[in-house]
Coordinates of C-alpha atoms and ligand atoms in Angstrom, one line a residue:
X1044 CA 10.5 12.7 -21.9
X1045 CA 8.3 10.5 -19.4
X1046 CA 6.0 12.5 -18.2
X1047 CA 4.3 9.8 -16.3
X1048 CA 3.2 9.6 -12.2
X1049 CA 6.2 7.4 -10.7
X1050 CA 4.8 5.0 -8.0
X1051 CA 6.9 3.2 -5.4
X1052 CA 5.1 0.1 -4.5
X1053 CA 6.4 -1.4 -1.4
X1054 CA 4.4 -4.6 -0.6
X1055 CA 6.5 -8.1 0.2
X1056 CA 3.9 -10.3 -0.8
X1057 CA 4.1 -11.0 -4.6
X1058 CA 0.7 -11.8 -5.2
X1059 CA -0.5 -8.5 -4.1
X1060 CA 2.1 -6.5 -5.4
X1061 CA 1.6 -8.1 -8.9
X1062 CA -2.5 -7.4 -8.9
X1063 CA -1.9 -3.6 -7.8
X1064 CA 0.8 -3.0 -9.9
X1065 CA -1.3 -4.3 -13.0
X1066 CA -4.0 -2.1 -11.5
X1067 CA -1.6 1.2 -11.5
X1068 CA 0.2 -0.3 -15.0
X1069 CA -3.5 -0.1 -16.5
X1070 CA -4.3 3.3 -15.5
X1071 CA -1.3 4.5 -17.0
X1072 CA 1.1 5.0 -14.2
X1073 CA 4.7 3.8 -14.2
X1074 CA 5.5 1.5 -11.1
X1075 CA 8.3 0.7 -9.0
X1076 CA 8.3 -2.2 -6.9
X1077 CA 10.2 -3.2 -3.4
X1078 CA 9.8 -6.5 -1.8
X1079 CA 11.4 -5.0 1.3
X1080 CA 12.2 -1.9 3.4
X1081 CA 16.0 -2.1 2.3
X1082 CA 15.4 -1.8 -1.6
X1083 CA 12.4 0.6 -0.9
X1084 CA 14.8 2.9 0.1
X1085 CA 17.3 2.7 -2.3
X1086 CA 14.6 3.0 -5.3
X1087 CA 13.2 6.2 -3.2
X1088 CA 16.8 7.9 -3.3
X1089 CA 17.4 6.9 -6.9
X1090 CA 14.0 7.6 -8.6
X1091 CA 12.4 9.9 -6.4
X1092 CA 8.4 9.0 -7.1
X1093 CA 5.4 11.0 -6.8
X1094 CA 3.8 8.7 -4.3
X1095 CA 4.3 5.7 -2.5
X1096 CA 2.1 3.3 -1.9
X1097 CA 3.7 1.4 1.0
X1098 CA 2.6 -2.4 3.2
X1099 CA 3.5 -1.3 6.7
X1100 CA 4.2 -5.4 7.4
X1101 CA 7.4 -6.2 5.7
X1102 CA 10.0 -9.1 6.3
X1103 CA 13.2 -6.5 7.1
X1104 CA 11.8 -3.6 8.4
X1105 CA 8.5 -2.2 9.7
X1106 CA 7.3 -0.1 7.0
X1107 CA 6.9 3.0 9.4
X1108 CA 10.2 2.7 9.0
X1109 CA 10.4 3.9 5.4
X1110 CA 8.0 6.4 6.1
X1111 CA 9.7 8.5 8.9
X1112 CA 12.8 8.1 6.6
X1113 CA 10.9 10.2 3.6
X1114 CA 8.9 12.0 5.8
X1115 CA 12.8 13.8 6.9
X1116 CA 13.2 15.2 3.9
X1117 CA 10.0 15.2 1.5
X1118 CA 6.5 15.7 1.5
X1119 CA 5.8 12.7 -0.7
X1120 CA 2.3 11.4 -0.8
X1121 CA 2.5 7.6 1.2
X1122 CA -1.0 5.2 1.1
X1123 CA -0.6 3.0 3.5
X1124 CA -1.8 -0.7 3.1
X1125 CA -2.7 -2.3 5.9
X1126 CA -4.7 -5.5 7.0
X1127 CA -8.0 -5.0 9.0
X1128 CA -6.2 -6.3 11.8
X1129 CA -3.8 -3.3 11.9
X1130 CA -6.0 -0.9 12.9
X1131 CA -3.2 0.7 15.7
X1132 CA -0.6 0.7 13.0
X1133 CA -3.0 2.4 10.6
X1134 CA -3.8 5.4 12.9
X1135 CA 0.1 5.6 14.1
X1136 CA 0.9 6.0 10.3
X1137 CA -1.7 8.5 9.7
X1138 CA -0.3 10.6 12.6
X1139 CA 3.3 10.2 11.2
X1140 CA 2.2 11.8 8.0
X1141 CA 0.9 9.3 6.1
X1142 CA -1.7 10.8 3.6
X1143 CA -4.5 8.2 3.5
X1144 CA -4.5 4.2 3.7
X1145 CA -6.3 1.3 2.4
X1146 CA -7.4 -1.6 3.7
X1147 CA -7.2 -5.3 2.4
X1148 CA -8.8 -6.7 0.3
X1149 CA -9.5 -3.6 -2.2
X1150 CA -10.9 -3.1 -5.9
X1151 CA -9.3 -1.3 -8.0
X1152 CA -11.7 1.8 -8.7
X1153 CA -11.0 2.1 -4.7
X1154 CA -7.2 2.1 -5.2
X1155 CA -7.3 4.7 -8.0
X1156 CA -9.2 6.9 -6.5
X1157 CA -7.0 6.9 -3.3
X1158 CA -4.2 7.6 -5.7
X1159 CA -5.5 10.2 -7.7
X1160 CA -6.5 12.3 -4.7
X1161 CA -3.3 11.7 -2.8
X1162 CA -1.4 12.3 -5.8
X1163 CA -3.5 16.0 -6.3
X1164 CA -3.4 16.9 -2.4
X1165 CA 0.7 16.9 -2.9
X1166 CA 0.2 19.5 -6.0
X1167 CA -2.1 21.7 -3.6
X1168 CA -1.0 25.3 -5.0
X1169 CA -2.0 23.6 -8.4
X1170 CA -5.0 22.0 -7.5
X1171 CA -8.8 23.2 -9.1
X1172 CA -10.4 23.7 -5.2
X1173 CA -7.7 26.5 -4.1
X1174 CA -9.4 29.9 -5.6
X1175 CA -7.6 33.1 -5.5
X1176 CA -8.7 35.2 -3.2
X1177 CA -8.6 32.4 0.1
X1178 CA -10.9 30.8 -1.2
X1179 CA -11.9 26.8 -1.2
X1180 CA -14.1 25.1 -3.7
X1181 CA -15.7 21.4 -3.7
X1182 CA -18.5 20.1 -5.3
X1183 CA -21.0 23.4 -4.7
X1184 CA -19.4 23.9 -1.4
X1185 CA -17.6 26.9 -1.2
X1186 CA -15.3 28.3 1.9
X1187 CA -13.8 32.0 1.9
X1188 CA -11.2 31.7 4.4
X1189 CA -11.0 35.5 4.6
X1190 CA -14.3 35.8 5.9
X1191 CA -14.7 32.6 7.7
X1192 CA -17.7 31.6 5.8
X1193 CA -19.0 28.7 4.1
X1194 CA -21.9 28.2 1.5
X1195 CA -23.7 25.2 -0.2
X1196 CA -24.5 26.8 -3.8
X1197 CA -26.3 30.1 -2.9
X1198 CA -27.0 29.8 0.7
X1199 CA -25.0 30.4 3.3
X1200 CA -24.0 27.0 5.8
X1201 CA -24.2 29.1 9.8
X1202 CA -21.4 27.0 12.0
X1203 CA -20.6 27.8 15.4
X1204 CA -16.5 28.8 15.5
X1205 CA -15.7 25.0 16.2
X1206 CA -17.7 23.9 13.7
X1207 CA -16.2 26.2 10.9
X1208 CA -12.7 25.5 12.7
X1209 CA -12.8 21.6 12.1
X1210 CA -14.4 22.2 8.4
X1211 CA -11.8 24.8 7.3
X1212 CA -8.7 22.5 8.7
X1213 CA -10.6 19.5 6.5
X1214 CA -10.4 21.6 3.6
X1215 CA -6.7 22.6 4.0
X1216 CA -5.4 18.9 3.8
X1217 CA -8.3 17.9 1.2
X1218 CA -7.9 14.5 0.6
X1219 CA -6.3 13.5 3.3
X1220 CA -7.0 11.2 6.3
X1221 CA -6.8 13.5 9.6
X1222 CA -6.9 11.4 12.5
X1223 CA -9.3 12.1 15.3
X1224 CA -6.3 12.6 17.3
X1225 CA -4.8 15.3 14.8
X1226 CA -8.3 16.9 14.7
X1227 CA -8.8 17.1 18.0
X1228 CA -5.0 18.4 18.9
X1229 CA -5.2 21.0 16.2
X1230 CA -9.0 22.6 17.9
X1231 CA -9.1 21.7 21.4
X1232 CA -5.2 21.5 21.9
X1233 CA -4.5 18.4 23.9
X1234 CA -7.1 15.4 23.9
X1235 CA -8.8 14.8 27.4
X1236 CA -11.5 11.7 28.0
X1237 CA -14.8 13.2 26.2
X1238 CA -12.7 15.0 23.3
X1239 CA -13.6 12.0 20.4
X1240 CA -17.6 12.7 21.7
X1241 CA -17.2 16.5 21.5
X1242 CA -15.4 15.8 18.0
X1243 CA -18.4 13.6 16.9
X1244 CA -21.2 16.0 18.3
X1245 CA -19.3 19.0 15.9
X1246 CA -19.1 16.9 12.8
X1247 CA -22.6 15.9 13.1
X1248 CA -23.9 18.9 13.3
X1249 CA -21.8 20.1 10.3
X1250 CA -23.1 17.2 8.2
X1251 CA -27.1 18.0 8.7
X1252 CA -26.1 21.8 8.9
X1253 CA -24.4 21.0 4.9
X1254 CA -27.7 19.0 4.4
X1255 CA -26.3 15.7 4.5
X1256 CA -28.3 12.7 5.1
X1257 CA -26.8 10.2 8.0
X1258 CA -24.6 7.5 6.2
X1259 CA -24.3 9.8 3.4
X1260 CA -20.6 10.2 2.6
X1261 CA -20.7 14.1 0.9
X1262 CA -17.9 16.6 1.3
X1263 CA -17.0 14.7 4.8
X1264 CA -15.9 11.0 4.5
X1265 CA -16.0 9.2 8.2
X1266 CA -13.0 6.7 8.4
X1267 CA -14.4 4.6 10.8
X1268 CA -11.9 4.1 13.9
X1269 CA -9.4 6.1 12.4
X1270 CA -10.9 10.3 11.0
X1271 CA -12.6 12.2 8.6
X1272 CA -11.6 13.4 5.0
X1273 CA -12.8 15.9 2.7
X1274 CA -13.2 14.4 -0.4
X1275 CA -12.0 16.8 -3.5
X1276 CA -14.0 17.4 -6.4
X1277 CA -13.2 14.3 -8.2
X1278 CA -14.5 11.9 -5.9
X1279 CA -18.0 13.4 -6.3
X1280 CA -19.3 11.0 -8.8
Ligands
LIG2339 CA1 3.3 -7.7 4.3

């Protein structure tokens, strides 16, 4: 019995795919490892992993590639890697269904992290923040779904309808990378010219209304250029 994470790493360039699958082999995680699109796909049908952490710049195929072919059939967690010069790709990956990317160079404490949260948003139903009863738990944020209210510890957070619309659809994909795009889509229904402002103006509001100081990366994470996650409880430190 192996009860180990499987990972699919995906990267053609050795050097990189040797440090970060030391990093993954020292944290106890088993690791598979394609040079190209091609044998990507045939290690994804024949070992089915738990997430895959996949280089969207590889010498066969583009790696979206690889990920609209999973995304057909599986909710796999994907972690995109991507150089800072693919910023377009990045977002178009993220709105494809990629759960989260990283960006080269990277530590490893950065890597791991991104990992173990993609890794828990796929086991949702099992996950420590989903209370019975609708209810969402983070930190000492707490959302009851039910009731469509939120508290920090024992006072109760007042958003507008917006506001507690963007927050609640944060928490639902906790973890996760939604785009602006995605954000925006899901509350306003189609994007128009000042909907990335209006999407700004909400968020900051939510951030001093939870009592967190600008540049301060609680509960909310800005991607910059690309969308906001909710961080889960583990990546309170
Ligand atoms: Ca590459």
């Amino acid at each position: 019995m192996n009860n180990k994470y499987k990972i699919l790493l995906v990267e053609d360039e050795a050097n990189i795919r040797n440090l970060v699958s030391a990093m993954l082999d020292s944290a106890g995680y088993q690791v598979l490892l394609a040079g190209t699109c091609a044998t990507a796909k045939v290690l994804y049908g024949s070992h089915r992993p738990d997430l895959i952490i996949l280089d969207l710049g590889l010498p066969d195929r583009d790696g979206r590639v690889l990920l609209e072919y999973v995304r057909q059939e599986a909710a796999t967690p994907v972690i995109v890697l991507s150089a800072r010069s693919d910023e377009r790709d990045k977002v178009e990956a993220l709105d494809m269904g990629a759960n989260d990317y990283i960006t080269k160079p990277f530590g490893s404490a950065e890597l791991l992290a991104r990992v173990r949260s993609a890794l828990r948003s796929s086991h949702q139903t099992m996950s420590q923040e989903y209370l019975p009863g609708g209810k969402f738990r983070t930190g000492d944020l707490l959302i009851d779904y039910d009731a469509r209210r939120v508290f920090r510890g024992e006072s109760e957070i007042h958003l507008t309808q917006t506001e507690y619309n963007i927050v609640a659809m944060l928490s639902r994909h906790c973890g996760k990378v939604l785009t602006y795009t995605a954000i925006i889509k899901e509350i306003w229904g189609y994007p128009d010219e000042g909907s990335t402002k209006k999407l700004q103006v909400n968020m900051a509001n939510i951030r001093k209304k939870l009592g967190v100081r600008p540049g301060e990366n609680h509960y909310i994470v800005n991607e910059l250029g690309v969308g906001y996650r909710m961080c889960s409880d583990d990546d309170h430190s």
